[in-house]
Amino acid sequence: MRIGRTLAPAASPIPLLDVLKSLAHISDEGQTARFNSELRDYFGIKYCFLVSSGKAALYLILKALKEMYPEKNEVLIPAFTCYSVPSAIKKAGLRIRLCDVNPDTLDFDFDKLAEFFSQNITDFQAQHFSKLLCVLPTHLFGVPADIAKLRNITRGTVTIVEDAAQSMGAEYEGKKLGVLGDVGFFSLGRGKAFTTIEGGIILTNRDDIGQQLNRTSASLPGYGISEIYRLVAQSILLTLFLRPSLFWLPNSIPCLKLGETIFEQDFPVKKLSPFQAALAKNWQNKLNALQRMRRINVRYYLKMLPARSHHINFTQNHTFSDVIRLPLKTESLELRNQIISLSKKKGLGIMPSYPDSIDGIDELQKELKGEYYPGAKLLSERLMTLPVHPYVTQIDTKKICNLLYSTD
Ligand SMILES: *Cc1c(COP(=O)(O)O)cnc(C)c1O
């Protein structure tokens, strides 16, 4: 166990003053209405829904699509993604279909995707018979997925649900992520681009989906008062213990399960509370400031690493500009684990990503057995991420680069 300065793998700090100010708005519904209308303005979108998490957002989207297309029950997702995604699909009573990922882009393996569509949906007429409800392109860590390319393959035969959970505020080729699909969602969880402790945002411009979501979300419960107090307590703890000077403490308590990836069989689906919406006050400026600080660290790594280290082999540097942690692929599992254990000793916040591909999740064995996803397996073994959040100083980034040079 390490005592002393320790970096979290990802962090979007909330100033304590913001928490204290938000206490005055615990039952002020105007806060959620304001947040909602600001989001619609900023993203130029007609429908916005604020809920209790990213997976709650995805669950509601899937429920709404299921109402619209009752004969369809399959959801196609990348074989390497956040475990919350299959959680939401199962909770919605749907079937998971997997497509392998390209380990160099973190996006779908588009050859495999084209194969999937040629086997499952041969032409536009055939879509009527297809079971496929939607496909989820995913901007993992904020690295943009190629949605134009996906559209070229799907050609309007299937709904595109953009998983922008980790990429609120990110842009690609001048376009804002989150509003490139038929419907998209952000997560406001800890460790995402911007946080209100927990929360989720659904965005869509499609009238049919927006109106169905209106109906599907009409009877959602709000947070109870004890849950609000839990959020208040969590936000105070978060503002304190995310600091590198104190992060070693929660990090050393195993029952907090920090950084662990778990597959949740069930989770609450609620409306975002006014307290959370109040925490998000002035979010555009805060998000911009967070992004600016993260970009400085990303630029430093990209400048320092490719020349001397073999750890970066993603090719298109510009796609990294808005990441919330910088993904790197190592040459072997052994090398990655060596780097991570050195980083642990020094508190440098280098972490692996998801522990296995989606077909490796125990609870899903029965449903997903049979196929092999080499790209996803490779990432689960060799991917690691460098911290880029605002608590990461120049001294930290130097130490991290030195650690990587030393294992080169
Ligand atoms: C975090 C995340 C989610 C789920 O968001 P929560 O707010 O944690 O429920 C979904 N997809 C991806 C890619 C994520 O990173």
Coordinates of C-alpha atoms and ligand atoms in Angstrom, one line a residue:
M1 CA 0.0 0.0 0.0
R2 CA 1.3 3.4 -0.9
I3 CA 1.0 6.4 1.4
G4 CA 1.7 9.7 -0.2
R5 CA 1.0 11.6 -3.4
T6 CA -1.1 9.4 -5.7
L7 CA -2.8 10.3 -8.9
A8 CA -6.3 9.0 -9.8
P9 CA -6.5 7.6 -13.4
A10 CA -9.1 10.1 -14.3
A11 CA -10.7 13.1 -12.5
S12 CA -13.0 16.0 -13.2
P13 CA -12.7 18.0 -10.0
I14 CA -15.7 19.8 -8.5
P15 CA -14.7 22.9 -6.4
L16 CA -15.9 22.7 -2.8
L17 CA -17.5 26.1 -3.2
D18 CA -19.8 24.8 -6.0
V19 CA -20.9 22.0 -3.7
L20 CA -21.7 24.5 -0.9
K21 CA -23.6 26.8 -3.3
S22 CA -25.6 23.9 -4.7
L23 CA -26.9 23.1 -1.3
A24 CA -29.3 26.1 -1.6
H25 CA -30.9 24.5 -4.7
I26 CA -31.7 21.0 -3.4
S27 CA -35.4 21.3 -4.3
D28 CA -35.2 23.9 -7.0
E29 CA -36.6 22.3 -10.1
G30 CA -35.6 25.4 -12.1
Q31 CA -32.1 24.1 -12.0
T32 CA -32.8 21.0 -14.1
A33 CA -34.9 23.1 -16.5
R34 CA -32.0 25.5 -16.9
F35 CA -29.4 22.8 -17.5
N36 CA -31.7 21.1 -20.0
S37 CA -32.3 24.2 -22.0
E38 CA -28.6 25.2 -22.0
L39 CA -27.7 21.7 -23.3
R40 CA -30.3 22.0 -26.1
D41 CA -28.9 25.4 -27.1
Y42 CA -25.3 24.3 -27.0
F43 CA -25.7 21.1 -28.9
G44 CA -28.4 22.5 -31.3
I45 CA -30.8 19.7 -30.4
K46 CA -34.5 19.5 -29.9
Y47 CA -34.8 16.9 -27.2
C48 CA -32.8 16.5 -24.0
F49 CA -33.4 14.2 -21.0
L50 CA -31.5 14.3 -17.8
V51 CA -31.2 11.1 -15.8
S52 CA -29.2 9.4 -13.0
S53 CA -26.4 7.8 -15.0
G54 CA -25.1 7.0 -18.4
K55 CA -26.4 3.5 -18.2
A56 CA -29.8 4.8 -17.1
A57 CA -29.7 7.0 -20.2
L58 CA -28.8 4.1 -22.5
Y59 CA -31.5 1.9 -20.8
L60 CA -34.2 4.6 -21.5
I61 CA -33.0 4.9 -25.1
L62 CA -33.2 1.2 -25.6
K63 CA -36.7 1.0 -24.0
A64 CA -37.9 3.8 -26.3
L65 CA -36.5 2.1 -29.4
K66 CA -38.0 -1.2 -28.3
E67 CA -41.4 0.5 -28.1
M68 CA -40.9 1.9 -31.6
Y69 CA -39.7 -1.4 -33.1
P70 CA -41.2 -4.1 -31.0
E71 CA -40.1 -6.9 -33.5
K72 CA -36.4 -6.0 -33.0
N73 CA -34.5 -7.1 -29.9
E74 CA -30.7 -7.1 -30.7
V75 CA -28.2 -4.4 -29.9
L76 CA -24.8 -4.4 -31.6
I77 CA -21.9 -3.1 -29.5
P78 CA -18.1 -3.1 -29.6
A79 CA -16.6 -6.3 -28.0
F80 CA -14.4 -4.0 -25.9
T81 CA -16.4 -1.3 -24.0
C82 CA -17.6 -0.3 -20.6
Y83 CA -19.4 -3.1 -18.7
S84 CA -22.3 -0.7 -18.1
V85 CA -23.3 -1.0 -21.7
P86 CA -24.2 -4.7 -21.5
S87 CA -25.8 -4.0 -18.1
A88 CA -28.2 -1.6 -19.7
I89 CA -29.0 -3.9 -22.6
K90 CA -29.8 -6.8 -20.3
K91 CA -31.9 -4.6 -18.0
A92 CA -33.9 -3.5 -21.1
G93 CA -34.5 -7.2 -21.9
L94 CA -32.6 -7.2 -25.1
R95 CA -29.9 -9.4 -26.7
I96 CA -26.3 -8.4 -27.0
R97 CA -24.5 -8.8 -30.3
L98 CA -20.8 -8.1 -30.5
C99 CA -18.5 -6.8 -33.2
D100 CA -14.7 -6.9 -32.7
V101 CA -12.7 -3.7 -32.4
N102 CA -9.6 -2.5 -34.2
P103 CA -7.0 -2.2 -31.6
D104 CA -5.3 0.6 -33.4
T105 CA -8.3 2.9 -33.5
L106 CA -10.4 1.5 -30.5
D107 CA -13.4 1.8 -33.0
F108 CA -15.2 -1.1 -34.6
D109 CA -13.2 -3.4 -36.9
F110 CA -15.0 -2.1 -40.0
D111 CA -14.2 -5.2 -42.1
K112 CA -16.0 -7.3 -39.4
L113 CA -18.8 -4.8 -39.2
A114 CA -19.3 -4.9 -43.0
E115 CA -19.4 -8.6 -42.8
F116 CA -21.9 -8.5 -40.0
F117 CA -24.2 -6.3 -42.0
S118 CA -23.9 -8.3 -45.2
Q119 CA -24.8 -11.4 -43.3
N120 CA -27.6 -9.9 -41.3
I121 CA -29.1 -7.2 -43.4
T122 CA -28.4 -7.5 -47.1
D123 CA -30.5 -4.6 -48.4
F124 CA -32.9 -2.0 -47.4
Q125 CA -36.0 -4.2 -47.8
A126 CA -34.4 -6.8 -45.5
Q127 CA -34.2 -4.4 -42.6
H128 CA -37.8 -5.1 -41.9
F129 CA -36.9 -8.7 -41.1
S130 CA -33.8 -7.9 -39.2
K131 CA -33.7 -8.3 -35.5
L132 CA -31.2 -5.6 -35.1
L133 CA -32.6 -2.7 -33.0
C134 CA -29.5 -0.4 -33.0
V135 CA -25.8 -0.2 -33.1
L136 CA -23.6 1.7 -30.6
P137 CA -20.5 3.4 -32.0
T138 CA -18.4 4.4 -28.9
H139 CA -15.9 7.2 -28.4
L140 CA -13.8 5.3 -25.9
F141 CA -11.8 7.6 -23.6
G142 CA -12.9 10.5 -25.9
V143 CA -11.2 9.1 -29.0
P144 CA -13.8 9.8 -31.8
A145 CA -15.4 6.8 -33.5
D146 CA -15.9 7.1 -37.2
I147 CA -19.6 7.6 -37.5
A148 CA -19.6 8.6 -41.1
K149 CA -17.9 5.3 -42.0
L150 CA -20.5 3.4 -39.9
R151 CA -23.3 5.2 -41.7
N152 CA -21.8 4.1 -45.0
I153 CA -22.1 0.6 -44.0
T154 CA -25.4 0.6 -42.3
R155 CA -27.1 3.0 -44.8
G156 CA -30.0 3.9 -42.7
T157 CA -31.0 0.3 -42.0
V158 CA -30.5 0.5 -38.3
T159 CA -30.7 3.2 -35.6
I160 CA -27.3 4.6 -34.5
V161 CA -27.1 5.2 -30.7
E162 CA -23.9 7.2 -30.1
D163 CA -22.2 6.2 -26.9
A164 CA -20.5 9.5 -26.0
A165 CA -20.4 8.7 -22.3
Q166 CA -16.7 9.7 -22.1
S167 CA -16.7 12.5 -24.6
M168 CA -18.9 15.3 -23.5
G169 CA -17.6 18.5 -25.0
A170 CA -15.2 16.7 -27.4
E171 CA -15.2 17.5 -31.1
Y172 CA -14.0 15.8 -34.2
E173 CA -13.4 17.6 -37.5
G174 CA -15.3 20.6 -36.1
K175 CA -18.3 18.5 -35.1
K176 CA -19.5 18.0 -31.6
L177 CA -19.6 14.4 -30.4
G178 CA -22.9 13.2 -28.9
V179 CA -25.2 14.5 -31.6
L180 CA -23.8 12.6 -34.6
G181 CA -26.0 9.5 -34.3
D182 CA -29.8 9.3 -34.3
V183 CA -29.7 9.6 -30.5
G184 CA -26.7 9.9 -28.2
F185 CA -25.8 10.0 -24.5
F186 CA -23.2 11.4 -22.1
S187 CA -22.3 10.2 -18.6
L188 CA -21.9 12.7 -15.8
G189 CA -20.2 10.0 -13.6
R190 CA -17.0 10.4 -11.6
G191 CA -14.0 10.1 -13.9
K192 CA -15.9 11.3 -17.0
A193 CA -15.3 14.5 -19.0
F194 CA -17.5 16.5 -16.7
T195 CA -19.2 15.3 -13.5
T196 CA -22.2 15.8 -11.2
I197 CA -21.1 12.8 -9.1
E198 CA -23.5 10.7 -11.2
G199 CA -25.8 11.5 -14.0
G200 CA -26.6 11.0 -17.7
I201 CA -27.8 13.1 -20.6
I202 CA -29.8 11.9 -23.6
L203 CA -29.8 14.0 -26.8
T204 CA -31.7 13.6 -30.0
N205 CA -33.0 15.6 -32.9
R206 CA -35.3 12.9 -34.1
D207 CA -39.0 13.7 -33.4
D208 CA -40.1 10.1 -33.3
I209 CA -37.4 9.1 -30.8
G210 CA -37.7 12.3 -28.8
Q211 CA -41.5 11.9 -28.4
Q212 CA -41.2 8.3 -27.5
L213 CA -38.6 9.2 -24.9
N214 CA -41.0 11.8 -23.5
R215 CA -43.5 9.0 -22.9
T216 CA -40.9 6.4 -21.7
S217 CA -39.4 8.8 -19.2
A218 CA -42.7 10.5 -18.1
S219 CA -43.1 8.4 -14.9
L220 CA -39.4 8.3 -13.8
P221 CA -39.0 8.8 -10.1
G222 CA -36.8 11.6 -8.7
Y223 CA -34.1 11.3 -6.0
G224 CA -35.5 10.8 -2.5
I225 CA -34.2 13.2 0.2
S226 CA -31.9 10.6 1.7
E227 CA -30.4 10.0 -1.7
I228 CA -29.8 13.7 -2.1
Y229 CA -27.9 13.7 1.2
R230 CA -25.9 10.8 0.0
L231 CA -25.0 12.8 -3.2
V232 CA -24.0 15.8 -1.0
A233 CA -21.8 13.7 1.1
Q234 CA -20.2 12.0 -1.9
S235 CA -19.5 15.3 -3.6
I236 CA -17.8 16.7 -0.5
L237 CA -15.7 13.5 -0.2
L238 CA -14.9 13.6 -3.9
T239 CA -13.7 17.2 -3.7
L240 CA -11.4 16.3 -0.9
F241 CA -10.1 12.8 -1.7
L242 CA -9.6 13.1 -5.5
R243 CA -6.6 15.4 -4.7
P244 CA -3.3 13.6 -5.2
S245 CA -2.3 14.4 -1.6
L246 CA -5.3 12.4 -0.2
F247 CA -6.2 10.0 -3.0
W248 CA -3.9 7.2 -1.6
L249 CA -6.4 6.9 1.3
P250 CA -9.6 5.8 -0.5
N251 CA -7.4 4.0 -3.0
S252 CA -6.0 1.8 -0.3
I253 CA -9.4 0.7 1.1
P254 CA -10.3 -2.4 -0.9
C255 CA -14.1 -2.3 -0.1
L256 CA -14.4 1.0 -2.0
K257 CA -13.5 -1.0 -5.1
L258 CA -12.1 2.1 -6.8
G259 CA -11.1 1.5 -10.4
E260 CA -12.8 -1.9 -10.5
T261 CA -15.0 -2.8 -13.4
I262 CA -18.1 -4.7 -12.3
F263 CA -21.0 -5.9 -14.3
E264 CA -24.2 -4.7 -12.6
Q265 CA -27.3 -6.8 -13.0
D266 CA -29.5 -3.9 -12.0
F267 CA -29.3 -0.2 -11.3
P268 CA -31.6 2.7 -10.5
V269 CA -33.1 4.8 -13.3
K270 CA -34.2 8.3 -12.0
K271 CA -34.5 11.9 -13.1
L272 CA -31.4 14.0 -12.4
S273 CA -31.9 15.9 -9.2
P274 CA -31.9 19.7 -8.9
F275 CA -28.8 19.4 -6.7
Q276 CA -26.9 17.7 -9.5
A277 CA -28.1 20.3 -12.0
A278 CA -27.0 23.0 -9.7
L279 CA -23.5 21.4 -9.5
A280 CA -23.5 21.7 -13.3
K281 CA -24.1 25.5 -13.2
N282 CA -21.7 27.3 -15.6
W283 CA -20.8 23.9 -17.1
Q284 CA -19.7 25.2 -20.5
N285 CA -16.9 27.3 -18.9
K286 CA -16.0 24.5 -16.5
L287 CA -15.9 21.9 -19.2
N288 CA -13.7 24.2 -21.3
A289 CA -11.3 24.8 -18.5
L290 CA -11.1 21.0 -17.8
Q291 CA -10.4 20.3 -21.5
R292 CA -7.7 23.0 -21.7
M293 CA -5.9 21.5 -18.8
R294 CA -6.2 17.9 -20.1
R295 CA -5.0 19.0 -23.6
I296 CA -1.8 20.5 -22.2
N297 CA -0.9 17.1 -20.7
V298 CA -2.0 15.2 -23.8
R299 CA 0.2 17.4 -26.0
Y300 CA 3.2 16.9 -23.7
Y301 CA 2.9 13.1 -23.8
L302 CA 2.4 13.1 -27.6
K303 CA 5.5 15.3 -28.0
M304 CA 7.7 13.4 -25.6
L305 CA 6.6 9.8 -26.2
P306 CA 6.6 8.8 -29.9
A307 CA 10.3 9.7 -30.4
R308 CA 11.6 7.6 -27.6
S309 CA 9.0 5.1 -26.8
H310 CA 7.3 2.3 -28.6
H311 CA 4.3 2.5 -26.3
I312 CA 2.3 4.8 -28.6
N313 CA 1.3 3.2 -31.8
F314 CA -2.0 4.9 -32.5
T315 CA -1.4 6.8 -35.6
Q316 CA -3.7 9.8 -35.8
N317 CA -2.5 12.2 -33.2
H318 CA -5.3 14.7 -33.7
T319 CA -7.9 12.3 -32.6
F320 CA -6.4 12.4 -29.1
S321 CA -7.0 16.1 -28.4
D322 CA -10.1 15.6 -26.2
V323 CA -9.3 12.4 -24.3
I324 CA -10.1 12.1 -20.6
R325 CA -7.2 9.6 -20.2
L326 CA -4.6 8.8 -22.9
P327 CA -4.9 5.2 -24.1
L328 CA -1.6 3.5 -25.1
K329 CA -1.0 0.0 -26.4
T330 CA 2.0 -1.9 -25.1
E331 CA 3.8 -4.7 -26.8
S332 CA 2.9 -7.4 -24.4
L333 CA 0.8 -8.2 -21.3
E334 CA 3.9 -8.6 -19.3
L335 CA 5.3 -5.2 -20.2
R336 CA 1.9 -3.6 -19.4
N337 CA 1.7 -5.2 -16.0
Q338 CA 5.3 -4.3 -15.3
I339 CA 4.6 -0.6 -16.1
I340 CA 1.4 -0.6 -14.0
S341 CA 3.1 -2.1 -11.0
L342 CA 5.9 0.4 -11.2
S343 CA 3.3 3.2 -11.5
K344 CA 1.4 1.9 -8.5
K345 CA 4.6 2.1 -6.4
K346 CA 5.1 5.7 -7.5
G347 CA 1.4 6.7 -7.4
L348 CA 1.5 7.8 -11.1
G349 CA -2.1 6.8 -12.1
I350 CA -1.3 4.6 -15.1
M351 CA -4.1 2.0 -15.2
P352 CA -5.3 -0.8 -17.3
S353 CA -8.7 -0.4 -18.9
Y354 CA -11.5 -3.0 -18.9
P355 CA -10.3 -6.3 -17.6
D356 CA -11.8 -8.5 -20.4
S357 CA -13.7 -8.3 -23.6
I358 CA -17.5 -8.3 -23.2
D359 CA -17.8 -12.0 -24.1
G360 CA -15.5 -12.7 -21.1
I361 CA -18.0 -11.4 -18.5
D362 CA -19.1 -14.4 -16.4
E363 CA -22.8 -13.5 -16.3
L364 CA -22.9 -13.3 -20.1
Q365 CA -21.1 -16.6 -20.8
K366 CA -24.3 -18.4 -21.8
E367 CA -25.5 -15.8 -24.2
L368 CA -22.1 -14.9 -25.9
K369 CA -20.1 -18.1 -26.0
G370 CA -18.6 -19.4 -29.2
E371 CA -17.1 -16.4 -31.0
Y372 CA -13.6 -15.0 -30.5
Y373 CA -12.8 -11.3 -30.6
P374 CA -9.0 -11.0 -31.0
G375 CA -9.0 -7.2 -31.2
A376 CA -10.9 -6.8 -27.9
K377 CA -8.8 -9.5 -26.2
L378 CA -5.7 -7.7 -27.2
L379 CA -6.9 -4.4 -25.8
S380 CA -7.9 -6.1 -22.5
E381 CA -4.4 -7.4 -22.1
R382 CA -2.2 -4.6 -23.5
L383 CA -4.1 -1.3 -23.2
M384 CA -3.2 1.1 -20.4
T385 CA -4.0 4.7 -19.9
L386 CA -2.0 7.7 -18.7
P387 CA -3.7 10.3 -16.5
V388 CA -4.2 13.7 -18.1
H389 CA -6.6 15.3 -15.6
P390 CA -6.1 18.8 -14.0
Y391 CA -4.4 17.4 -10.9
V392 CA -1.6 16.0 -13.1
T393 CA 1.4 18.4 -13.0
Q394 CA 4.3 18.9 -15.3
I395 CA 6.5 17.0 -12.7
D396 CA 4.0 14.1 -12.9
T397 CA 4.0 14.0 -16.7
K398 CA 7.8 14.0 -16.7
K399 CA 7.9 11.2 -14.2
I400 CA 5.4 9.2 -16.2
C401 CA 7.5 9.6 -19.4
N402 CA 10.6 8.6 -17.5
L403 CA 8.9 5.5 -16.3
L404 CA 7.9 4.6 -19.8
Y405 CA 11.5 5.3 -21.1
S406 CA 12.9 3.1 -18.4
T407 CA 10.9 0.1 -19.6
D408 CA 11.5 0.8 -23.3
Ligands
LIG1 C1 -19.2 5.3 -18.1 C2 -19.7 4.7 -19.4 C3 -21.0 4.4 -19.6 C4 -22.0 4.4 -18.4 O1 -22.1 5.6 -17.7 P1 -22.4 5.6 -16.2 O2 -22.7 7.0 -15.9 O3 -21.2 5.2 -15.5 O4 -23.5 4.7 -16.0 C5 -21.4 3.9 -20.8 N1 -20.5 3.7 -21.8 C6 -19.2 4.1 -21.7 C7 -18.3 3.9 -22.9 C8 -18.7 4.6 -20.5 O5 -17.4 4.9 -20.4

